[in-house]
Amino acid sequence: MSQINGFIGRRDLLKFVGVMGIGAVAFGHRFWDIQQAAAADVHSVNPNPVSPDEAIRRLLNGNQRFVHQQRKYPDQTLEHLRLVAKAQYPFAAILGCADSRVPAEIVFDQGLGDLFVVRVAGNVASDTAIGSLEYSTAVLGSQLIVVLGHKRCGAVTEAIKNEPLPGRIGFVVEGIKPALANLKLTTDNTSDEAVKANVQYQAKKLQESSGILAKLLDAGKLKIVGACYDIDTGKVNIVNG
């Protein structure tokens, strides 16, 4: 497949869609028709994908370097820039919050082409976010998706308040409210518990809403994990389901 800036060309995309047995490219709803994709074979263009466990190890090791101010700033040279200009093979994908204090490449001490990052307030698994992650995994070969929430998330706080919001901010909050439906918000750690519940909910939604991701999970070619970033210390902790 030919690639331009890391994306396959329109002609090759159509070929890819045909190979996967997808009958429609639903740009208004989802990149691909996931119902047909669920029964299809998926083949990435990545010749040497990184295993999910190795990807987690790289991320957590990078976060430790960040926390202890021992960053290596990997894959940020001019030579590497020119290398990834030809094609991208990110070893992990991140569904993270758009909060300016949680830039994934920095907190995991990674560089150009290492991570495929989708950021939206509240790390909500919207249709657009899911489509982007389908691309990262099925096409680019990422075998790990991390749903990355963070302490004192403003979007989660607004969902807890459950008050009317201006403009389209409410659309984000509505995507979080289901995560809090069965949560007893009565302890001193209400916000932390809600953030964790939201991470778990969005991770589960990825698995249940995408035939492509489900296919990769069943084949052992993908792992989806939740994690939470502490904005006070910089540390990332894995959130158990």
Short mmCIF file of C-alpha atoms in Angstrom, two decimals:
data_model
loop_
_atom_site.label_atom_id
_atom_site.label_comp_id
_atom_site.label_asym_id
_atom_site.label_seq_id
_atom_site.Cartn_x
_atom_site.Cartn_y
_atom_site.Cartn_z
CA MET A 1 0.00 0.00 0.00
CA SER A 2 1.27 3.44 -0.85
CA GLN A 3 1.23 5.96 1.99
CA ILE A 4 1.19 9.75 2.13
CA ASN A 5 2.12 11.25 5.50
CA GLY A 6 1.37 7.89 7.09
CA PHE A 7 -2.06 7.44 5.50
CA ILE A 8 -2.77 5.04 2.69
CA GLY A 9 -3.92 6.60 -0.55
CA ARG A 10 -7.57 6.69 -1.61
CA ARG A 11 -7.14 3.94 -4.22
CA ASP A 12 -5.33 1.67 -1.77
CA LEU A 13 -7.85 2.43 0.93
CA LEU A 14 -10.59 1.17 -1.35
CA LYS A 15 -8.56 -1.97 -2.01
CA PHE A 16 -8.05 -2.38 1.73
CA VAL A 17 -11.75 -2.00 2.34
CA GLY A 18 -12.44 -4.61 -0.33
CA VAL A 19 -10.00 -7.08 1.25
CA MET A 20 -11.66 -6.60 4.63
CA GLY A 21 -15.08 -7.25 3.17
CA ILE A 22 -16.44 -3.86 4.13
CA GLY A 23 -19.28 -2.75 1.92
CA ALA A 24 -19.47 0.89 2.94
CA VAL A 25 -17.21 3.66 4.15
CA ALA A 26 -19.58 5.60 6.39
CA PHE A 27 -17.77 8.89 6.84
CA GLY A 28 -20.79 10.50 8.46
CA HIS A 29 -21.14 7.77 11.09
CA ARG A 30 -18.05 5.57 11.22
CA PHE A 31 -14.99 5.03 9.05
CA TRP A 32 -16.09 1.54 8.21
CA ASP A 33 -19.23 -0.58 8.45
CA ILE A 34 -18.31 -2.47 11.61
CA GLN A 35 -21.07 -5.03 11.19
CA GLN A 36 -19.42 -6.40 8.05
CA ALA A 37 -15.92 -5.89 9.44
CA ALA A 38 -16.73 -8.13 12.39
CA ALA A 39 -16.70 -11.16 10.11
CA ALA A 40 -13.72 -10.05 8.02
CA ASP A 41 -10.00 -10.66 8.22
CA VAL A 42 -7.88 -7.64 9.06
CA HIS A 43 -4.32 -7.20 7.90
CA SER A 44 -2.14 -4.25 8.89
CA VAL A 45 0.69 -2.75 6.86
CA ASN A 46 3.07 -2.97 9.85
CA PRO A 47 5.79 -5.55 9.08
CA ASN A 48 7.00 -5.77 12.70
CA PRO A 49 4.20 -4.99 15.17
CA VAL A 50 5.04 -4.65 18.86
CA SER A 51 3.22 -7.06 21.17
CA PRO A 52 0.72 -5.59 23.64
CA ASP A 53 2.79 -6.56 26.68
CA GLU A 54 5.96 -5.07 25.21
CA ALA A 55 4.05 -1.90 24.33
CA ILE A 56 2.81 -1.57 27.92
CA ARG A 57 6.37 -2.10 29.18
CA ARG A 58 7.70 0.66 26.91
CA LEU A 59 5.00 3.07 28.02
CA LEU A 60 5.42 2.46 31.74
CA ASN A 61 9.21 2.61 31.50
CA GLY A 62 8.89 5.91 29.65
CA ASN A 63 6.54 7.23 32.30
CA GLN A 64 9.02 6.28 35.01
CA ARG A 65 11.69 8.28 33.18
CA PHE A 66 9.29 11.23 33.01
CA VAL A 67 8.39 11.04 36.71
CA HIS A 68 12.02 10.85 37.79
CA GLN A 69 13.17 13.54 35.35
CA GLN A 70 15.38 11.08 33.46
CA ARG A 71 13.81 11.55 30.05
CA LYS A 72 15.62 10.23 26.97
CA TYR A 73 13.55 12.15 24.40
CA PRO A 74 13.69 9.14 22.03
CA ASP A 75 12.92 9.22 18.31
CA GLN A 76 13.12 13.00 18.02
CA THR A 77 16.19 13.43 15.82
CA LEU A 78 16.13 14.87 12.32
CA GLU A 79 17.09 11.44 10.98
CA HIS A 80 14.09 9.84 12.68
CA LEU A 81 11.80 12.62 11.48
CA ARG A 82 12.81 11.81 7.90
CA LEU A 83 12.35 8.09 8.53
CA VAL A 84 8.78 8.32 9.81
CA ALA A 85 7.91 10.78 7.05
CA LYS A 86 7.93 7.75 4.75
CA ALA A 87 5.56 5.62 6.84
CA GLN A 88 4.26 5.36 10.39
CA TYR A 89 4.06 2.26 12.57
CA PRO A 90 3.07 3.44 16.06
CA PHE A 91 3.61 0.75 18.68
CA ALA A 92 0.61 1.86 20.75
CA ALA A 93 -2.55 3.94 20.46
CA ILE A 94 -3.81 6.27 23.18
CA LEU A 95 -7.37 7.45 23.71
CA GLY A 96 -6.67 10.34 26.04
CA CYS A 97 -8.27 13.46 27.41
CA ALA A 98 -7.70 16.75 25.60
CA ASP A 99 -6.56 18.33 28.88
CA SER A 100 -3.47 20.42 28.19
CA ARG A 101 -1.68 18.88 31.17
CA VAL A 102 -1.75 15.33 29.79
CA PRO A 103 0.23 15.19 26.51
CA ALA A 104 0.80 11.48 25.94
CA GLU A 105 4.12 11.71 24.08
CA ILE A 106 5.61 13.74 26.93
CA VAL A 107 4.28 11.82 29.94
CA PHE A 108 5.34 8.51 28.33
CA ASP A 109 8.66 9.96 27.07
CA GLN A 110 8.11 8.89 23.46
CA GLY A 111 8.88 10.48 20.11
CA LEU A 112 7.81 10.93 16.52
CA GLY A 113 5.83 8.02 15.14
CA ASP A 114 5.77 6.07 18.42
CA LEU A 115 2.18 6.74 19.51
CA PHE A 116 -1.10 7.15 17.66
CA VAL A 117 -2.90 9.61 19.92
CA VAL A 118 -6.61 10.41 19.87
CA ARG A 119 -7.52 13.18 22.33
CA VAL A 120 -10.98 14.39 23.25
CA ALA A 121 -12.32 15.91 26.47
CA GLY A 122 -13.15 13.15 28.93
CA ASN A 123 -11.38 10.53 26.76
CA VAL A 124 -14.80 9.70 25.33
CA ALA A 125 -15.02 6.82 22.86
CA SER A 126 -17.04 8.70 20.25
CA ASP A 127 -17.66 7.30 16.77
CA THR A 128 -14.86 9.45 15.38
CA ALA A 129 -12.45 8.33 18.09
CA ILE A 130 -13.35 4.67 17.53
CA GLY A 131 -12.83 5.05 13.78
CA SER A 132 -9.40 6.58 14.37
CA LEU A 133 -8.42 3.71 16.65
CA GLU A 134 -9.69 1.18 14.11
CA TYR A 135 -7.30 2.77 11.63
CA SER A 136 -4.38 2.69 14.07
CA THR A 137 -4.88 -0.99 14.85
CA ALA A 138 -6.24 -2.59 11.67
CA VAL A 139 -4.12 -0.58 9.24
CA LEU A 140 -1.05 0.69 11.09
CA GLY A 141 -0.68 -2.38 13.30
CA SER A 142 -0.81 -0.97 16.83
CA GLN A 143 -1.56 -3.89 19.15
CA LEU A 144 -2.26 -1.86 22.28
CA ILE A 145 -4.90 0.77 23.03
CA VAL A 146 -4.63 2.67 26.30
CA VAL A 147 -7.66 4.62 27.49
CA LEU A 148 -5.94 7.33 29.52
CA GLY A 149 -7.95 9.32 32.05
CA HIS A 150 -6.57 11.68 34.66
CA LYS A 151 -7.24 12.98 38.15
CA ARG A 152 -9.59 15.97 38.51
CA CYS A 153 -10.86 15.66 34.94
CA GLY A 154 -13.09 18.66 34.21
CA ALA A 155 -15.37 16.74 31.85
CA VAL A 156 -15.99 14.03 34.44
CA THR A 157 -16.64 16.69 37.09
CA GLU A 158 -19.30 18.27 34.87
CA ALA A 159 -20.90 14.89 34.34
CA ILE A 160 -21.12 14.47 38.11
CA LYS A 161 -22.75 17.89 38.48
CA ASN A 162 -25.34 16.95 35.84
CA GLU A 163 -26.20 20.57 35.04
CA PRO A 164 -27.10 22.19 31.67
CA LEU A 165 -24.05 23.25 29.64
CA PRO A 166 -23.67 25.77 26.79
CA GLY A 167 -22.97 25.00 23.15
CA ARG A 168 -21.86 21.47 22.35
CA ILE A 169 -20.01 20.84 25.60
CA GLY A 170 -23.02 18.80 26.66
CA PHE A 171 -22.32 16.24 23.94
CA VAL A 172 -19.03 15.38 25.64
CA VAL A 173 -20.60 15.11 29.07
CA GLU A 174 -23.44 12.92 27.78
CA GLY A 175 -20.79 10.45 26.62
CA ILE A 176 -19.54 10.18 30.22
CA LYS A 177 -22.81 9.99 32.18
CA PRO A 178 -23.44 6.28 31.45
CA ALA A 179 -20.13 5.49 33.17
CA LEU A 180 -21.44 7.02 36.39
CA ALA A 181 -24.90 5.44 36.35
CA ASN A 182 -24.09 2.68 38.86
CA LEU A 183 -21.51 4.62 40.87
CA LYS A 184 -22.33 5.64 44.42
CA LEU A 185 -20.89 9.15 44.55
CA THR A 186 -20.75 9.50 48.32
CA THR A 187 -17.09 9.21 49.39
CA ASP A 188 -14.32 11.78 49.67
CA ASN A 189 -12.72 10.30 46.55
CA THR A 190 -15.78 10.85 44.38
CA SER A 191 -13.84 12.44 41.54
CA ASP A 192 -11.15 9.74 41.46
CA GLU A 193 -13.74 6.97 41.50
CA ALA A 194 -15.69 8.64 38.70
CA VAL A 195 -12.55 9.07 36.57
CA LYS A 196 -11.72 5.37 37.02
CA ALA A 197 -15.29 4.35 36.22
CA ASN A 198 -15.20 6.48 33.07
CA VAL A 199 -11.93 4.92 31.92
CA GLN A 200 -13.37 1.44 32.40
CA TYR A 201 -16.60 2.36 30.64
CA GLN A 202 -14.86 3.87 27.60
CA ALA A 203 -12.51 0.86 27.33
CA LYS A 204 -15.50 -1.49 27.41
CA LYS A 205 -17.31 0.64 24.84
CA LEU A 206 -14.38 0.29 22.44
CA GLN A 207 -14.64 -3.48 22.65
CA GLU A 208 -18.41 -3.60 22.30
CA SER A 209 -18.89 -0.90 19.63
CA SER A 210 -16.31 -1.94 17.05
CA GLY A 211 -16.35 -5.17 15.09
CA ILE A 212 -12.83 -4.43 13.88
CA LEU A 213 -11.41 -4.07 17.39
CA ALA A 214 -13.36 -7.12 18.59
CA LYS A 215 -11.90 -9.18 15.74
CA LEU A 216 -8.36 -8.14 16.68
CA LEU A 217 -9.01 -8.84 20.35
CA ASP A 218 -10.30 -12.33 19.57
CA ALA A 219 -7.25 -13.00 17.40
CA GLY A 220 -4.89 -11.98 20.20
CA LYS A 221 -3.57 -9.09 18.11
CA LEU A 222 -4.87 -6.35 20.38
CA LYS A 223 -5.16 -5.49 24.06
CA ILE A 224 -7.19 -2.61 25.46
CA VAL A 225 -6.25 -1.33 28.91
CA GLY A 226 -7.30 1.57 31.08
CA ALA A 227 -4.91 3.92 32.85
CA CYS A 228 -5.06 7.03 35.00
CA TYR A 229 -2.59 9.91 35.07
CA ASP A 230 -1.89 11.76 38.32
CA ILE A 231 -1.56 15.44 37.37
CA ASP A 232 0.19 16.13 40.70
CA THR A 233 2.99 13.57 40.36
CA GLY A 234 3.07 12.72 36.64
CA LYS A 235 2.66 9.01 37.34
CA VAL A 236 0.49 6.72 35.22
CA ASN A 237 -1.22 3.76 36.87
CA ILE A 238 -2.98 0.93 35.05
CA VAL A 239 -6.68 0.73 35.91
CA ASN A 240 -7.94 -2.80 36.36
CA GLY A 241 -11.31 -3.63 34.80
#
